[in-house]
C-alpha cells in the first residue's frame, strides 16, 4: 500500500532538463499514461542529449466512463490478467495504472528532444520520420509485416522524409508555430516543430483515435 510511485522519480529527473517537456493540451478525452521512455546521453561536460515521450489513454465518452465504447479491444488473456485481484492491498497508483490499460493507448504520442550541440540535432523531418516509424513498428506490427500480415495485405511501405509536408502549423502554449506534417500513412497522423536550435517536439497519433483528440500542445505543469 505504501509503495512509492516510480513515476515520481522519473518526473524529478525530467525536471532537471535544460528545457521543459511538452504534452497534449488538457482535454476531457485524454489522460496521461506517464512518461513512456526517457533516453539521455552524457559525457565529461554533463548532459549531452535527452529525450522523453508521453503516452496517453483515450476516453471516447468522458461523460460516461463506464460506456463500453470507451474500452480498447483486448484479447481474453489480457482482460483476464487485468481482472485478477490479488489477495493483498495495492497502492492507488498501481490500481490506476492497471485500469488505464483497459482504454485505447496513444503510445509515445508526444516526444520532446534536446541536444546540447545543435549540430547533433536531427532535422525536424528526420525526427518526425523516426518517431512515426517507431510508433508504427510498436503499435502496428502486423500491418508493418513484422508479426505476420493482416489478411492477404502486403506490409505497409516504410515512411521516408519524402512523405513530410512543410506547410503545417502546430499550436504550442496558445501560439501557432510553423510545423511539418506526415498525413499519408493509413494508421497514424504525425506533426512536429523545432523549438529552437537545440530542441524539437514531435507528435504521432493513431488515426482511429484522432477524432477524439485536439492536436495542441502545452508545457507540462511539472516542469
C-alpha positions as a Markdown table, in Angstrom:
| # | Residue | x | y | z |
|---|---|---|---|---|
| 1 | Unk | 0.0 | 0.0 | 0.0 |
| 2 | Unk | 2.8 | 2.4 | 0.8 |
| 3 | Unk | 5.0 | 1.6 | -2.2 |
| 4 | Unk | 6.0 | 4.8 | -3.9 |
| 5 | Unk | 5.0 | 5.6 | -7.5 |
| 6 | Unk | 8.2 | 5.0 | -9.6 |
| 7 | Unk | 7.0 | 7.7 | -12.0 |
| 8 | Unk | 7.7 | 10.3 | -9.3 |
| 9 | Unk | 11.4 | 9.7 | -9.6 |
| 10 | Unk | 11.0 | 9.9 | -13.4 |
| 11 | Unk | 9.4 | 13.4 | -13.2 |
| 12 | Unk | 12.1 | 14.5 | -10.8 |
| 13 | Unk | 14.7 | 13.6 | -13.4 |
| 14 | Unk | 12.8 | 15.3 | -16.2 |
| 15 | Unk | 12.5 | 18.5 | -14.1 |
| 16 | Unk | 16.3 | 18.8 | -14.3 |
| 17 | Unk | 16.2 | 19.2 | -18.1 |
| 18 | Unk | 17.5 | 22.4 | -19.8 |
| 19 | Unk | 14.1 | 22.8 | -21.4 |
| 20 | Unk | 10.5 | 21.9 | -20.4 |
| 21 | Unk | 8.7 | 18.9 | -21.6 |
| 22 | Unk | 5.6 | 19.4 | -23.9 |
| 23 | Unk | 2.4 | 17.3 | -23.8 |
| 24 | Unk | -1.0 | 17.3 | -25.3 |
| 25 | Unk | -3.2 | 20.2 | -24.1 |
| 26 | Unk | -5.6 | 19.1 | -21.2 |
| 27 | Unk | -8.9 | 17.9 | -22.6 |
| 28 | Unk | -11.7 | 15.6 | -21.3 |
| 29 | Unk | -11.0 | 12.8 | -23.8 |
| 30 | Unk | -7.4 | 12.0 | -22.8 |
| 31 | Unk | -5.4 | 11.1 | -19.7 |
| 32 | Unk | -1.6 | 10.9 | -19.4 |
| 33 | Unk | -0.1 | 7.5 | -19.0 |
| 34 | Unk | 3.1 | 8.8 | -17.5 |
| 35 | Unk | 6.5 | 9.1 | -19.3 |
| 36 | Unk | 6.8 | 6.2 | -21.7 |
| 37 | Unk | 10.5 | 6.5 | -22.1 |
| 38 | Unk | 13.5 | 8.6 | -21.1 |
| 39 | Unk | 16.7 | 8.5 | -23.1 |
| 40 | Unk | 19.8 | 10.6 | -22.4 |
| 41 | Unk | 23.5 | 10.7 | -23.1 |
| 42 | Unk | 26.2 | 12.3 | -21.1 |
| 43 | Unk | 29.9 | 13.0 | -21.3 |
| 44 | Unk | 32.6 | 14.7 | -19.2 |
| 45 | Unk | 30.8 | 18.1 | -19.7 |
| 46 | Unk | 27.5 | 16.7 | -18.5 |
| 47 | Unk | 24.2 | 16.0 | -20.2 |
| 48 | Unk | 24.7 | 15.8 | -23.9 |
| 49 | Unk | 21.2 | 14.9 | -25.1 |
| 50 | Unk | 17.8 | 14.0 | -23.6 |
| 51 | Unk | 14.5 | 12.7 | -24.9 |
| 52 | Unk | 11.2 | 11.8 | -23.3 |
| 53 | Unk | 7.9 | 10.5 | -24.7 |
| 54 | Unk | 4.5 | 11.0 | -23.1 |
| 55 | Unk | 1.8 | 8.4 | -23.7 |
| 56 | Unk | -2.0 | 8.9 | -23.2 |
| 57 | Unk | -5.2 | 6.9 | -23.0 |
| 58 | Unk | -8.3 | 8.0 | -24.8 |
| 59 | Unk | -11.7 | 8.2 | -23.1 |
| 60 | Unk | -14.0 | 8.4 | -26.1 |
| 61 | Unk | -17.1 | 9.2 | -24.0 |
| 62 | Unk | -15.8 | 11.1 | -20.9 |
| 63 | Unk | -19.4 | 11.8 | -19.8 |
| 64 | Unk | -19.8 | 8.1 | -19.0 |
| 65 | Unk | -16.5 | 6.4 | -18.3 |
| 66 | Unk | -18.4 | 3.1 | -17.9 |
| 67 | Unk | -19.5 | 3.2 | -21.5 |
| 68 | Unk | -18.2 | 0.0 | -23.2 |
| 69 | Unk | -17.4 | 2.2 | -26.3 |
| 70 | Unk | -14.5 | 3.6 | -24.2 |
| 71 | Unk | -12.7 | 0.3 | -23.8 |
| 72 | Unk | -9.9 | -1.0 | -26.0 |
| 73 | Unk | -10.3 | -4.2 | -28.0 |
| 74 | Unk | -8.3 | -6.5 | -25.7 |
| 75 | Unk | -7.8 | -10.2 | -26.1 |
| 76 | Unk | -9.1 | -12.7 | -23.4 |
| 77 | Unk | -5.7 | -13.2 | -21.8 |
| 78 | Unk | -5.0 | -9.5 | -21.3 |
| 79 | Unk | -8.6 | -9.0 | -19.9 |
| 80 | Unk | -8.1 | -11.9 | -17.5 |
| 81 | Unk | -4.9 | -10.5 | -16.2 |
| 82 | Unk | -6.4 | -7.0 | -15.7 |
| 83 | Unk | -9.4 | -8.5 | -13.9 |
| 84 | Unk | -7.3 | -10.5 | -11.4 |
| 85 | Unk | -7.4 | -9.1 | -7.9 |
| 86 | Unk | -4.5 | -10.2 | -5.7 |
| 87 | Unk | -5.2 | -11.1 | -2.1 |
| 88 | Unk | -3.2 | -8.2 | -0.7 |
| 89 | Unk | -3.8 | -4.4 | -0.9 |
| 90 | Unk | -2.2 | -2.5 | -3.8 |
| 91 | Unk | -1.1 | 1.2 | -3.9 |
| 92 | Unk | -3.5 | 3.5 | -5.6 |
| 93 | Unk | -1.0 | 4.4 | -8.4 |
| 94 | Unk | -0.8 | 0.7 | -9.3 |
| 95 | Unk | -4.6 | 0.3 | -9.3 |
| 96 | Unk | -4.9 | 3.4 | -11.5 |
| 97 | Unk | -2.2 | 2.1 | -13.9 |
| 98 | Unk | -3.9 | -1.2 | -14.3 |
| 99 | Unk | -7.3 | 0.4 | -15.0 |
| 100 | Unk | -5.8 | 2.7 | -17.6 |
| 101 | Unk | -4.7 | -0.3 | -19.6 |
| 102 | Unk | -8.3 | -1.0 | -20.5 |
| 103 | Unk | -8.5 | 2.0 | -22.7 |
| 104 | Unk | -7.1 | 2.8 | -26.2 |
| 105 | Unk | -3.5 | 3.9 | -25.9 |
| 106 | Unk | -1.7 | 6.7 | -27.7 |
| 107 | Unk | 1.8 | 5.2 | -27.2 |
| 108 | Unk | 4.7 | 7.7 | -27.2 |
| 109 | Unk | 2.3 | 10.3 | -28.5 |
| 110 | Unk | 4.4 | 13.4 | -27.8 |
| 111 | Unk | 8.2 | 13.3 | -27.8 |
| 112 | Unk | 10.4 | 16.2 | -26.7 |
| 113 | Unk | 14.1 | 16.0 | -27.7 |
| 114 | Unk | 17.0 | 18.2 | -26.7 |
| 115 | Unk | 20.7 | 18.2 | -27.9 |
| 116 | Unk | 23.4 | 20.3 | -26.2 |
| 117 | Unk | 25.2 | 20.7 | -29.5 |
| 118 | Unk | 22.8 | 21.9 | -32.2 |
| 119 | Unk | 25.0 | 20.2 | -34.9 |
| 120 | Unk | 23.9 | 16.8 | -33.4 |
| 121 | Unk | 20.2 | 17.5 | -33.6 |
| 122 | Unk | 18.4 | 15.8 | -36.5 |
| 123 | Unk | 16.3 | 17.9 | -38.8 |
| 124 | Unk | 12.6 | 18.1 | -37.8 |
| 125 | Unk | 11.7 | 16.0 | -40.9 |
| 126 | Unk | 14.2 | 13.3 | -39.9 |
| 127 | Unk | 13.0 | 13.3 | -36.3 |
| 128 | Unk | 9.3 | 13.1 | -37.3 |
| 129 | Unk | 10.0 | 10.1 | -39.6 |
| 130 | Unk | 12.0 | 8.3 | -36.8 |
| 131 | Unk | 9.2 | 8.9 | -34.3 |
| 132 | Unk | 6.5 | 7.8 | -36.7 |
| 133 | Unk | 8.4 | 4.7 | -37.7 |
| 134 | Unk | 8.9 | 3.7 | -34.0 |
| 135 | Unk | 5.2 | 4.1 | -33.2 |
| 136 | Unk | 4.2 | 2.1 | -36.3 |
| 137 | Unk | 6.6 | -0.7 | -35.6 |
| 138 | Unk | 5.4 | -0.9 | -32.0 |
| 139 | Unk | 1.7 | -0.4 | -32.3 |
| 140 | Unk | 1.0 | -1.7 | -35.8 |
| 141 | Unk | 3.3 | -4.7 | -36.1 |
| 142 | Unk | 1.0 | -7.0 | -38.2 |
| 143 | Unk | 0.3 | -4.1 | -40.5 |
| 144 | Unk | 4.0 | -3.4 | -40.9 |
| 145 | Unk | 4.6 | -7.1 | -41.8 |
| 146 | Unk | 6.6 | -7.6 | -38.5 |
| 147 | Unk | 4.3 | -10.2 | -36.9 |
| 148 | Unk | 2.8 | -11.9 | -39.9 |
| 149 | Unk | 0.3 | -9.9 | -42.1 |
| 150 | Unk | -3.2 | -8.7 | -41.8 |
| 151 | Unk | -5.2 | -10.9 | -44.2 |
| 152 | Unk | -3.5 | -11.0 | -47.6 |
| 153 | Unk | -2.3 | -7.4 | -47.5 |
| 154 | Unk | 1.4 | -6.8 | -48.1 |
| 155 | Unk | 3.3 | -5.0 | -45.4 |
| 156 | Unk | 2.9 | -1.2 | -45.4 |
| 157 | Unk | 5.8 | 0.7 | -47.0 |
| 158 | Unk | 8.4 | 2.4 | -44.9 |
| 159 | Unk | 7.9 | 6.1 | -44.1 |
| 160 | Unk | 10.6 | 8.4 | -45.5 |
| 161 | Unk | 11.2 | 12.2 | -45.5 |
| 162 | Unk | 9.6 | 12.3 | -48.9 |
| 163 | Unk | 6.3 | 12.0 | -47.1 |
| 164 | Unk | 6.9 | 15.1 | -45.0 |
| 165 | Unk | 4.9 | 18.2 | -45.8 |
| 166 | Unk | 6.4 | 21.5 | -44.8 |
| 167 | Unk | 3.4 | 23.8 | -44.7 |
| 168 | Unk | 1.8 | 22.7 | -41.4 |
| 169 | Unk | 1.0 | 24.6 | -38.1 |
| 170 | Unk | 1.2 | 23.3 | -34.6 |
| 171 | Unk | -0.2 | 25.3 | -31.7 |
| 172 | Unk | 2.0 | 25.3 | -28.5 |
| 173 | Unk | 1.0 | 27.2 | -25.4 |
| 174 | Unk | -1.5 | 29.2 | -27.4 |
| 175 | Unk | 0.9 | 30.2 | -30.2 |
| 176 | Unk | 0.8 | 28.8 | -33.7 |
| 177 | Unk | 4.2 | 27.6 | -34.9 |
| 178 | Unk | 5.4 | 26.5 | -38.3 |
| 179 | Unk | 5.5 | 22.7 | -38.4 |
| 180 | Unk | 6.0 | 19.7 | -40.6 |
| 181 | Unk | 3.4 | 17.0 | -41.2 |
| 182 | Unk | 3.0 | 13.4 | -42.2 |
| 183 | Unk | -0.6 | 12.8 | -43.3 |
| 184 | Unk | -0.2 | 10.0 | -45.8 |
| 185 | Unk | 0.0 | 6.9 | -43.6 |
| 186 | Unk | -3.3 | 5.0 | -43.1 |
| 187 | Unk | -2.6 | 4.2 | -39.4 |
| 188 | Unk | -1.1 | 7.4 | -37.9 |
| 189 | Unk | -1.0 | 11.2 | -38.2 |
| 190 | Unk | 2.2 | 13.0 | -37.3 |
| 191 | Unk | 3.3 | 16.6 | -36.8 |
| 192 | Unk | 6.3 | 18.3 | -35.4 |
| 193 | Unk | 8.2 | 21.5 | -35.0 |
| 194 | Unk | 11.6 | 22.9 | -34.0 |
| 195 | Unk | 11.5 | 24.6 | -30.5 |
| 196 | Unk | 14.9 | 26.2 | -31.0 |
| 197 | Unk | 18.3 | 25.3 | -32.5 |
| 198 | Unk | 18.8 | 22.5 | -29.9 |
| 199 | Unk | 15.3 | 21.1 | -29.3 |
| 200 | Unk | 12.3 | 19.9 | -31.1 |
| 201 | Unk | 8.9 | 18.2 | -30.5 |
| 202 | Unk | 7.1 | 15.6 | -32.5 |
| 203 | Unk | 3.6 | 14.2 | -32.2 |
| 204 | Unk | 2.3 | 10.9 | -33.5 |
| 205 | Unk | -1.3 | 9.9 | -33.1 |
| 206 | Unk | -3.3 | 6.8 | -34.0 |
| 207 | Unk | -5.8 | 7.7 | -36.8 |
| 208 | Unk | -8.7 | 5.8 | -35.1 |
| 209 | Unk | -8.4 | 8.0 | -32.0 |
| 210 | Unk | -7.7 | 11.2 | -33.9 |
| 211 | Unk | -11.4 | 12.4 | -33.8 |
| 212 | Unk | -11.2 | 12.4 | -30.0 |
| 213 | Unk | -8.0 | 14.4 | -29.7 |
| 214 | Unk | -7.3 | 18.1 | -30.2 |
| 215 | Unk | -3.8 | 18.3 | -31.6 |
| 216 | Unk | -2.4 | 21.1 | -29.4 |
| 217 | Unk | 0.5 | 21.1 | -27.0 |
| 218 | Unk | 1.2 | 22.8 | -23.7 |
| 219 | Unk | 4.2 | 22.9 | -21.4 |
| 220 | Unk | 3.9 | 20.1 | -18.9 |
| 221 | Unk | 3.0 | 21.5 | -15.5 |
| 222 | Unk | 5.6 | 19.5 | -13.5 |
| 223 | Unk | 8.4 | 21.2 | -15.4 |
